[in-house]
Amino acid sequence: MKAFVMEEIGETGMTEKDRPEPGPADAILEPTKGLICTSDCHTVHGAIGERADLTLGHEIVGTVDAVGDAVEDFEPGDRVVVGAITPDWNSRAAQDGHPSQSNGALGGWKFANVKDGTFAEYVHVNDADGNLAHIPDGVSDHEAAYTTDMMSTGFAAAENADVPVGGTVAVFAQGPVGLMATRGAALQGAGEIIAVETVEKRQELAREYGADRIVDFEEGDPAEQIMDLTDGEGVDAAIEALGADATFQDCIRVTKPGGTVSNVGYHGEGEFRHVPREEWGVGMAEIDIVTDLCPGGRLRMERLLRLLENDRVDPTPMTTHEFAFDEIEEAFEMMDEKADGIIKPLIHFD
Amino acid sequence: MKAFVMEEIGETGMTEKDRPEPGPADAILEPTKGLICTSDCHTVHGAIGERADLTLGHEIVGTVDAVGDAVEDFEPGDRVVVGAITPDWNSRAAQDGHPSQSNGALGGWKFANVKDGTFAEYVHVNDADGNLAHIPDGVSDHEAAYTTDMMSTGFAAAENADVPVGGTVAVFAQGPVGLMATRGAALQGAGEIIAVETVEKRQELAREYGADRIVDFEEGDPAEQIMDLTDGEGVDAAIEALGADATFQDCIRVTKPGGTVSNVGYHGEGEFRHVPREEWGVGMAEIDIVTDLCPGGRLRMERLLRLLENDRVDPTPMTTHEFAFDEIEEAFEMMDEKADGIIKPLIHFD
Amino acid sequence: MKAFVMEEIGETGMTEKDRPEPGPADAILEPTKGLICTSDCHTVHGAIGERADLTLGHEIVGTVDAVGDAVEDFEPGDRVVVGAITPDWNSRAAQDGHPSQSNGALGGWKFANVKDGTFAEYVHVNDADGNLAHIPDGVSDHEAAYTTDMMSTGFAAAENADVPVGGTVAVFAQGPVGLMATRGAALQGAGEIIAVETVEKRQELAREYGADRIVDFEEGDPAEQIMDLTDGEGVDAAIEALGADATFQDCIRVTKPGGTVSNVGYHGEGEFRHVPREEWGVGMAEIDIVTDLCPGGRLRMERLLRLLENDRVDPTPMTTHEFAFDEIEEAFEMMDEKADGIIKPLIHFD
Amino acid sequence: MKAFVMEEIGETGMTEKDRPEPGPADAILEPTKGLICTSDCHTVHGAIGERADLTLGHEIVGTVDAVGDAVEDFEPGDRVVVGAITPDWNSRAAQDGHPSQSNGALGGWKFANVKDGTFAEYVHVNDADGNLAHIPDGVSDHEAAYTTDMMSTGFAAAENADVPVGGTVAVFAQGPVGLMATRGAALQGAGEIIAVETVEKRQELAREYGADRIVDFEEGDPAEQIMDLTDGEGVDAAIEALGADATFQDCIRVTKPGGTVSNVGYHGEGEFRHVPREEWGVGMAEIDIVTDLCPGGRLRMERLLRLLENDRVDPTPMTTHEFAFDEIEEAFEMMDEKADGIIKPLIHFD
């Protein structure tokens, strides 16, 4: 079968691989639609170290091709989505409420990390009953593909932010995760959402998803702008959806005493993130800093699909470009360079 | 000054009273708009016992007429809202996170209970700095009046229900509190909201506020209908917004193991509420039953006002009738009898 | 192999059964020590309906006899404990934080319910990696047997009670679960623990486990006694560890506004539990009613074993009687009749 | 009256001041016993900026000398304790559950910060009903003095650490706050407590308060020692009770994915605290960093006093030295230099 792989750091290409076989609890999927994630680009640039001919990708929907003997709730032909994160549900971390950390930090992240990813003609899924979800009739494959990571991660940012009903939230960066964090904040009852972004198209989408105010960081220090907008009080919660030291620091600077900094940005570089001591209240201002890795699993996916089914969110406006699977290398390069105002490229496998 | 009072159980009337004076931390308001609550009717019928010439009402907005010496953040002329519940913020219950229970069960409920209510030309407010909130320019007095109780109580029902993002919620009864619970569930990220109601106008409003499905209890057992709609699984959370034994029981019957029953209905009659033992999982199915009294206080009001300011909710369609203060007795009688499809009557003091 | 079974409702006996075989993820244990639970007696009396030759028991420790191919962390000869509840960890309920409710209400309860229990020469355990735990060297089999249910359930009662540090707790009934709830309350930082019990030996143990005051319900209405002891305020939390309507009602009566009623009692009879309407604050006093089924799983067992290893609790004084496996029918009858002041009978399989 | 003051940065001395007068809601106390806190030393060294003749101290118990007209629950002659932190209970931050942050970051910290402290013959207390607590008969003034800060802060460290029953906790530094954090961890049900400390006397006290293992940072990198003690897994929670960048970093290094870092150390120097990026799981390992300022208020003090009354903790072994009020300057200098193995010096005002 064909697979789009990271050949080594810095190199990608289409290659031929053996079709995967399911273990007793596993499934094999035939993808229909997929999305490329910026973290695929990070991986190719070496963020998680060297890999050899590793299949890329972790955001797909598809059709069940085969299942193992122990699988109870899925069968060939089912239209399904699989979360980007596929935890080991019986691990201690999952039993402790942290499935994404199963068997080690970020251990639930398997696709295109410790096993082949999803950009192939056939994809292996561990624990099908725990990690697949049926797609309801009213939800398209295109929409469903956004549950795997963008909606799950972005909404988690807002859930973890512990936003009070009517509270104020600042969301730093309006890439696809940030945009879904903005929508997530609205779905958590935020009273005022301040989106930090400079790209016009992303500003527009942010407004559509619920942002009440836009802070353009090219028009002045964003932390200062946010403090001004909140009469010097700061926000109840700040969401870091970029993964940079500057935005991480700004999050702390704009969060009021008793508030929460919710990080979902992937911090790929540098030895430290810096907590500004004074704005952090010298360690006593009750500003919590919380983090998350994209929640996965059947229940999570089913709940996100229900939001699509009942029109609580439409993620498809984030799809700025579309490609056939054969053209995925081109899509990947555009995503890597953020060319042509790309936000998310949709890959058609069917 | 004129005041609309409960003369004794069963009797109401307009009377003349002395104008109230503020203590050091208090304020006097001159109402502009008010709303009548069904609980005012319960009170007149004797639900909280005998009262003599007690001024009724707890839902108003107004203008500050006078403040005590210790008041820092409000001054005469300010346009403000006061919550229906005005806690003693330094009480042990408030320190414990339960201000509505300050100094005894339901102790934060003072208006038209342990002191004169709000249907008068001047109204006394305890702890002005703690219990008043300024109304933003973009919010009308009419809208703001809904923050005092309907929005605060209805949203609290949804907040307490611990609705997961994308989860399922059933809201029993679509009176004004139930309608705001429905809107609250949408603002908590519910994936599917089932509203139980038989009155057509209320069903319509429920859909506007976010209900995905309507269960008409005149068309069959509502619990059975909900179990059918959820493929026998039940809902993540059920909200009781009526205060009746039957709906309380139904809430337990339709809540899945691990789910939550959130009660805001005022249970005015009977010795017991009945927990159906088997559907409650013989006391081991992890179905939590939680309750609340309308949250009050400056911060709460400010947050609810922010939701109005940023158009997250429009409560004014619930206003089905309008009256001058002089006509309040007529409004009260209509509310008592739920005549003419009344949902909420707005009282103009100005 | 020999197994102690419920032949039918009301009848028990020793019988011969086939030795169980492990599935790929399973293990077979050879028990060394076990404890009889009152719920075994309820089962025999018909509480969960008719059963035919069902092996009884759910509290054992033992040695691994065999494991399936997919088991990674256990091998024959390992000294292990298995929780009374053995969840399906990939189920939706487990993913939702309610593993004891996996695949339906109380669905994690498998032993002596939907499959053979633990009173046999060999015992089948589903999902060995998820449900077994190694016993540390410093912990005896006798001690470890208490982690399976008594410690897990009793401590959960206290954990769910949301006891503030220095708060007040009433624990209704000092059977083995109630005694561990008392110890659990102390381990949650309770400032004052009131134990309700009339049997002298149990009162003594309650004091050893942390009770500061004893309320003997034969000396007057226990709810009144508790209200007197708390100067009419009531307690922050009340724990129901019996499963009776009277104690359930008393729990609500003694819990202050804003407090929590935590139920772990198994309510085996009657159509309803009764919530006293007025003491419940007419549904608005913020008294939460929460419930639980014994938490199981590897992580839970490991944590409870750590408490034994570091001497935070000694459950063995609850063992009032000891029997060989051959004598289990006699032990069972004593437990059923609560004869001779029995609290827990230890069964020696080795 | 006599008062022990910070004359200016670096200078202390006894001076004469006017006796304070109570406002309507306030009280005046006559101290009986007090304790010196290391933060008093920080203040004198300039940590919070310049001050002129500011009375020092925030840990005392005493007798009520006078109360304002609006005070309801206290009267002259009452034996009381006042928390080190005296919040404005009607502030928005208090209404939001963060009273220590009332009216700005750390705003509840008034004594020896924005008003005169407690080392004087008479002490002014704001909001007597909200901030004083009666001392039960069975509790000595000496014991009660520890509730004001050491117990409140140390226990808060453990409460915020979200320690699971049977979980593992590392407590960095065993000064009086760290020792109380160790005791707090035990009172939260920790299964294993690892105390980091090099001073022998403090190690001994740590063991008395519940530490199962001691890590001496002079015998090797403490983070590495803790990882070794936990078989490379790390702890469920780490408590920072020192206020240094190195221990803050170590806390993150030893906390497992999904765990919590709970900071109560006062970070007095440096522009940043440093979060080690990789050990922090590149911002996705679900390691929460939470902070607190000593909780104050009547309810908090009452609960801590109840723990003393029922012998859950004895803080008095931390009192290594005693002085008369006249000798307080000597006590202060010893505390500043940590001379003679001093942990806490008790000041006798009576």
PDB file of C-alpha atoms in Angstrom, chain B residues 136-273:
ATOM      1  CA  PRO B 136     -23.019  48.537  31.124  1.00  0.00           C
ATOM      2  CA  ASP B 137     -24.189  51.084  28.573  1.00  0.00           C
ATOM      3  CA  GLY B 138     -25.116  48.512  25.974  1.00  0.00           C
ATOM      4  CA  VAL B 139     -27.480  46.657  28.273  1.00  0.00           C
ATOM      5  CA  SER B 140     -31.064  47.832  28.832  1.00  0.00           C
ATOM      6  CA  ASP B 141     -32.782  47.833  32.203  1.00  0.00           C
ATOM      7  CA  HIS B 142     -35.240  45.326  30.787  1.00  0.00           C
ATOM      8  CA  GLU B 143     -32.506  42.862  29.887  1.00  0.00           C
ATOM      9  CA  ALA B 144     -30.607  43.457  33.119  1.00  0.00           C
ATOM     10  CA  ALA B 145     -33.655  42.593  35.201  1.00  0.00           C
ATOM     11  CA  TYR B 146     -33.300  38.997  34.036  1.00  0.00           C
ATOM     12  CA  THR B 147     -29.858  38.634  35.593  1.00  0.00           C
ATOM     13  CA  THR B 148     -31.248  38.952  39.125  1.00  0.00           C
ATOM     14  CA  ASP B 149     -32.857  35.539  39.262  1.00  0.00           C
ATOM     15  CA  MET B 150     -33.920  33.873  35.999  1.00  0.00           C
ATOM     16  CA  MET B 151     -30.483  33.896  34.381  1.00  0.00           C
ATOM     17  CA  SER B 152     -28.606  33.379  37.630  1.00  0.00           C
ATOM     18  CA  THR B 153     -30.752  30.433  38.713  1.00  0.00           C
ATOM     19  CA  GLY B 154     -31.219  28.858  35.300  1.00  0.00           C
ATOM     20  CA  PHE B 155     -27.540  29.065  34.416  1.00  0.00           C
ATOM     21  CA  ALA B 156     -26.585  27.729  37.856  1.00  0.00           C
ATOM     22  CA  ALA B 157     -28.709  24.668  37.135  1.00  0.00           C
ATOM     23  CA  ALA B 158     -26.574  24.002  34.080  1.00  0.00           C
ATOM     24  CA  GLU B 159     -23.281  24.848  35.778  1.00  0.00           C
ATOM     25  CA  ASN B 160     -24.007  22.464  38.634  1.00  0.00           C
ATOM     26  CA  ALA B 161     -25.062  19.758  36.199  1.00  0.00           C
ATOM     27  CA  ASP B 162     -21.389  19.305  35.347  1.00  0.00           C
ATOM     28  CA  VAL B 163     -22.237  18.911  31.664  1.00  0.00           C
ATOM     29  CA  PRO B 164     -19.343  17.514  29.658  1.00  0.00           C
ATOM     30  CA  VAL B 165     -18.628  19.254  26.363  1.00  0.00           C
ATOM     31  CA  GLY B 166     -20.811  17.424  23.878  1.00  0.00           C
ATOM     32  CA  GLY B 167     -22.783  15.709  26.633  1.00  0.00           C
ATOM     33  CA  THR B 168     -26.538  15.157  26.803  1.00  0.00           C
ATOM     34  CA  VAL B 169     -28.878  17.101  29.073  1.00  0.00           C
ATOM     35  CA  ALA B 170     -32.578  16.873  29.824  1.00  0.00           C
ATOM     36  CA  VAL B 171     -34.270  19.984  31.226  1.00  0.00           C
ATOM     37  CA  PHE B 172     -37.575  19.343  32.952  1.00  0.00           C
ATOM     38  CA  ALA B 173     -40.048  22.245  32.575  1.00  0.00           C
ATOM     39  CA  GLN B 174     -39.563  25.298  30.378  1.00  0.00           C
ATOM     40  CA  GLY B 175     -40.810  28.069  32.582  1.00  0.00           C
ATOM     41  CA  PRO B 176     -38.461  31.063  32.720  1.00  0.00           C
ATOM     42  CA  VAL B 177     -35.966  29.250  34.973  1.00  0.00           C
ATOM     43  CA  GLY B 178     -36.124  26.132  32.824  1.00  0.00           C
ATOM     44  CA  LEU B 179     -35.681  28.185  29.660  1.00  0.00           C
ATOM     45  CA  MET B 180     -32.595  29.794  31.115  1.00  0.00           C
ATOM     46  CA  ALA B 181     -31.377  26.347  32.200  1.00  0.00           C
ATOM     47  CA  THR B 182     -31.753  25.271  28.579  1.00  0.00           C
ATOM     48  CA  ARG B 183     -29.780  28.293  27.437  1.00  0.00           C
ATOM     49  CA  GLY B 184     -27.307  27.624  30.257  1.00  0.00           C
ATOM     50  CA  ALA B 185     -26.805  24.053  29.071  1.00  0.00           C
ATOM     51  CA  ALA B 186     -26.001  25.347  25.586  1.00  0.00           C
ATOM     52  CA  LEU B 187     -23.551  27.807  27.163  1.00  0.00           C
ATOM     53  CA  GLN B 188     -21.889  24.891  28.960  1.00  0.00           C
ATOM     54  CA  GLY B 189     -21.230  23.070  25.715  1.00  0.00           C
ATOM     55  CA  ALA B 190     -23.977  20.459  25.849  1.00  0.00           C
ATOM     56  CA  GLY B 191     -24.096  18.395  22.685  1.00  0.00           C
ATOM     57  CA  GLU B 192     -27.778  17.568  22.876  1.00  0.00           C
ATOM     58  CA  ILE B 193     -30.455  19.258  24.956  1.00  0.00           C
ATOM     59  CA  ILE B 194     -33.831  17.654  25.490  1.00  0.00           C
ATOM     60  CA  ALA B 195     -36.467  20.042  26.821  1.00  0.00           C
ATOM     61  CA  VAL B 196     -39.560  18.668  28.540  1.00  0.00           C
ATOM     62  CA  GLU B 197     -42.574  20.921  28.050  1.00  0.00           C
ATOM     63  CA  THR B 198     -46.123  20.810  26.743  1.00  0.00           C
ATOM     64  CA  VAL B 199     -46.981  24.506  26.196  1.00  0.00           C
ATOM     65  CA  GLU B 200     -46.330  25.422  22.588  1.00  0.00           C
ATOM     66  CA  LYS B 201     -45.008  28.947  23.185  1.00  0.00           C
ATOM     67  CA  ARG B 202     -42.558  27.602  25.743  1.00  0.00           C
ATOM     68  CA  GLN B 203     -41.492  24.817  23.374  1.00  0.00           C
ATOM     69  CA  GLU B 204     -40.732  27.471  20.759  1.00  0.00           C
ATOM     70  CA  LEU B 205     -38.661  29.500  23.175  1.00  0.00           C
ATOM     71  CA  ALA B 206     -36.867  26.363  24.294  1.00  0.00           C
ATOM     72  CA  ARG B 207     -35.790  25.724  20.717  1.00  0.00           C
ATOM     73  CA  GLU B 208     -34.615  29.308  20.392  1.00  0.00           C
ATOM     74  CA  TYR B 209     -32.557  28.926  23.547  1.00  0.00           C
ATOM     75  CA  GLY B 210     -30.842  25.772  22.350  1.00  0.00           C
ATOM     76  CA  ALA B 211     -33.097  22.737  22.821  1.00  0.00           C
ATOM     77  CA  ASP B 212     -32.436  20.117  20.142  1.00  0.00           C
ATOM     78  CA  ARG B 213     -35.443  17.990  20.989  1.00  0.00           C
ATOM     79  CA  ILE B 214     -38.736  18.564  22.754  1.00  0.00           C
ATOM     80  CA  VAL B 215     -40.432  15.953  24.877  1.00  0.00           C
ATOM     81  CA  ASP B 216     -44.116  16.682  25.416  1.00  0.00           C
ATOM     82  CA  PHE B 217     -45.183  14.967  28.607  1.00  0.00           C
ATOM     83  CA  GLU B 218     -48.757  14.862  27.384  1.00  0.00           C
ATOM     84  CA  GLU B 219     -47.654  12.510  24.634  1.00  0.00           C
ATOM     85  CA  GLY B 220     -46.390   9.793  26.955  1.00  0.00           C
ATOM     86  CA  ASP B 221     -44.197   9.173  29.982  1.00  0.00           C
ATOM     87  CA  PRO B 222     -41.399  11.725  29.627  1.00  0.00           C
ATOM     88  CA  ALA B 223     -38.768   9.476  31.226  1.00  0.00           C
ATOM     89  CA  GLU B 224     -39.553   6.726  28.739  1.00  0.00           C
ATOM     90  CA  GLN B 225     -39.419   9.179  25.849  1.00  0.00           C
ATOM     91  CA  ILE B 226     -36.005  10.378  26.976  1.00  0.00           C
ATOM     92  CA  MET B 227     -34.689   6.853  27.371  1.00  0.00           C
ATOM     93  CA  ASP B 228     -35.882   6.114  23.838  1.00  0.00           C
ATOM     94  CA  LEU B 229     -34.251   9.254  22.459  1.00  0.00           C
ATOM     95  CA  THR B 230     -30.961   8.217  24.071  1.00  0.00           C
ATOM     96  CA  ASP B 231     -31.070   4.591  22.930  1.00  0.00           C
ATOM     97  CA  GLY B 232     -31.711   3.451  26.467  1.00  0.00           C
ATOM     98  CA  GLU B 233     -28.557   5.060  27.817  1.00  0.00           C
ATOM     99  CA  GLY B 234     -30.021   8.047  29.605  1.00  0.00           C
ATOM    100  CA  VAL B 235     -28.520  11.512  29.761  1.00  0.00           C
ATOM    101  CA  ASP B 236     -25.320  12.833  31.301  1.00  0.00           C
ATOM    102  CA  ALA B 237     -27.359  15.332  33.315  1.00  0.00           C
ATOM    103  CA  ALA B 238     -30.965  16.076  34.150  1.00  0.00           C
ATOM    104  CA  ILE B 239     -32.162  19.444  35.410  1.00  0.00           C
ATOM    105  CA  GLU B 240     -35.210  19.820  37.624  1.00  0.00           C
ATOM    106  CA  ALA B 241     -36.628  23.306  37.097  1.00  0.00           C
ATOM    107  CA  LEU B 242     -40.143  22.798  38.395  1.00  0.00           C
ATOM    108  CA  GLY B 243     -40.081  21.642  42.015  1.00  0.00           C
ATOM    109  CA  ALA B 244     -42.318  18.578  41.813  1.00  0.00           C
ATOM    110  CA  ASP B 245     -41.871  15.036  43.058  1.00  0.00           C
ATOM    111  CA  ALA B 246     -42.736  13.504  39.691  1.00  0.00           C
ATOM    112  CA  THR B 247     -40.123  15.472  37.776  1.00  0.00           C
ATOM    113  CA  PHE B 248     -37.567  14.896  40.538  1.00  0.00           C
ATOM    114  CA  GLN B 249     -38.092  11.164  40.172  1.00  0.00           C
ATOM    115  CA  ASP B 250     -37.985  11.375  36.405  1.00  0.00           C
ATOM    116  CA  CYS B 251     -34.656  13.164  36.619  1.00  0.00           C
ATOM    117  CA  ILE B 252     -33.161  10.200  38.462  1.00  0.00           C
ATOM    118  CA  ARG B 253     -34.777   7.752  36.051  1.00  0.00           C
ATOM    119  CA  VAL B 254     -33.238   9.324  32.952  1.00  0.00           C
ATOM    120  CA  THR B 255     -29.743  10.024  34.308  1.00  0.00           C
ATOM    121  CA  LYS B 256     -27.099   7.497  33.315  1.00  0.00           C
ATOM    122  CA  PRO B 257     -24.732   5.927  35.851  1.00  0.00           C
ATOM    123  CA  GLY B 258     -22.083   8.509  36.647  1.00  0.00           C
ATOM    124  CA  GLY B 259     -24.396  11.376  35.701  1.00  0.00           C
ATOM    125  CA  THR B 260     -25.807  14.300  37.646  1.00  0.00           C
ATOM    126  CA  VAL B 261     -29.257  15.461  38.694  1.00  0.00           C
ATOM    127  CA  SER B 262     -29.229  19.228  39.166  1.00  0.00           C
ATOM    128  CA  ASN B 263     -32.165  20.645  41.063  1.00  0.00           C
ATOM    129  CA  VAL B 264     -33.181  24.289  41.096  1.00  0.00           C
ATOM    130  CA  GLY B 265     -36.902  23.709  41.443  1.00  0.00           C
ATOM    131  CA  TYR B 266     -38.398  24.995  44.678  1.00  0.00           C
ATOM    132  CA  HIS B 267     -40.072  22.018  46.300  1.00  0.00           C
ATOM    133  CA  GLY B 268     -42.918  23.660  48.138  1.00  0.00           C
ATOM    134  CA  GLU B 269     -45.054  20.764  49.262  1.00  0.00           C
ATOM    135  CA  GLY B 270     -44.995  17.262  50.692  1.00  0.00           C
ATOM    136  CA  GLU B 271     -43.000  15.578  53.414  1.00  0.00           C
ATOM    137  CA  PHE B 272     -40.565  13.828  51.099  1.00  0.00           C
ATOM    138  CA  ARG B 273     -39.048  13.768  47.666  1.00  0.00           C
TER     139      ARG B 273
END
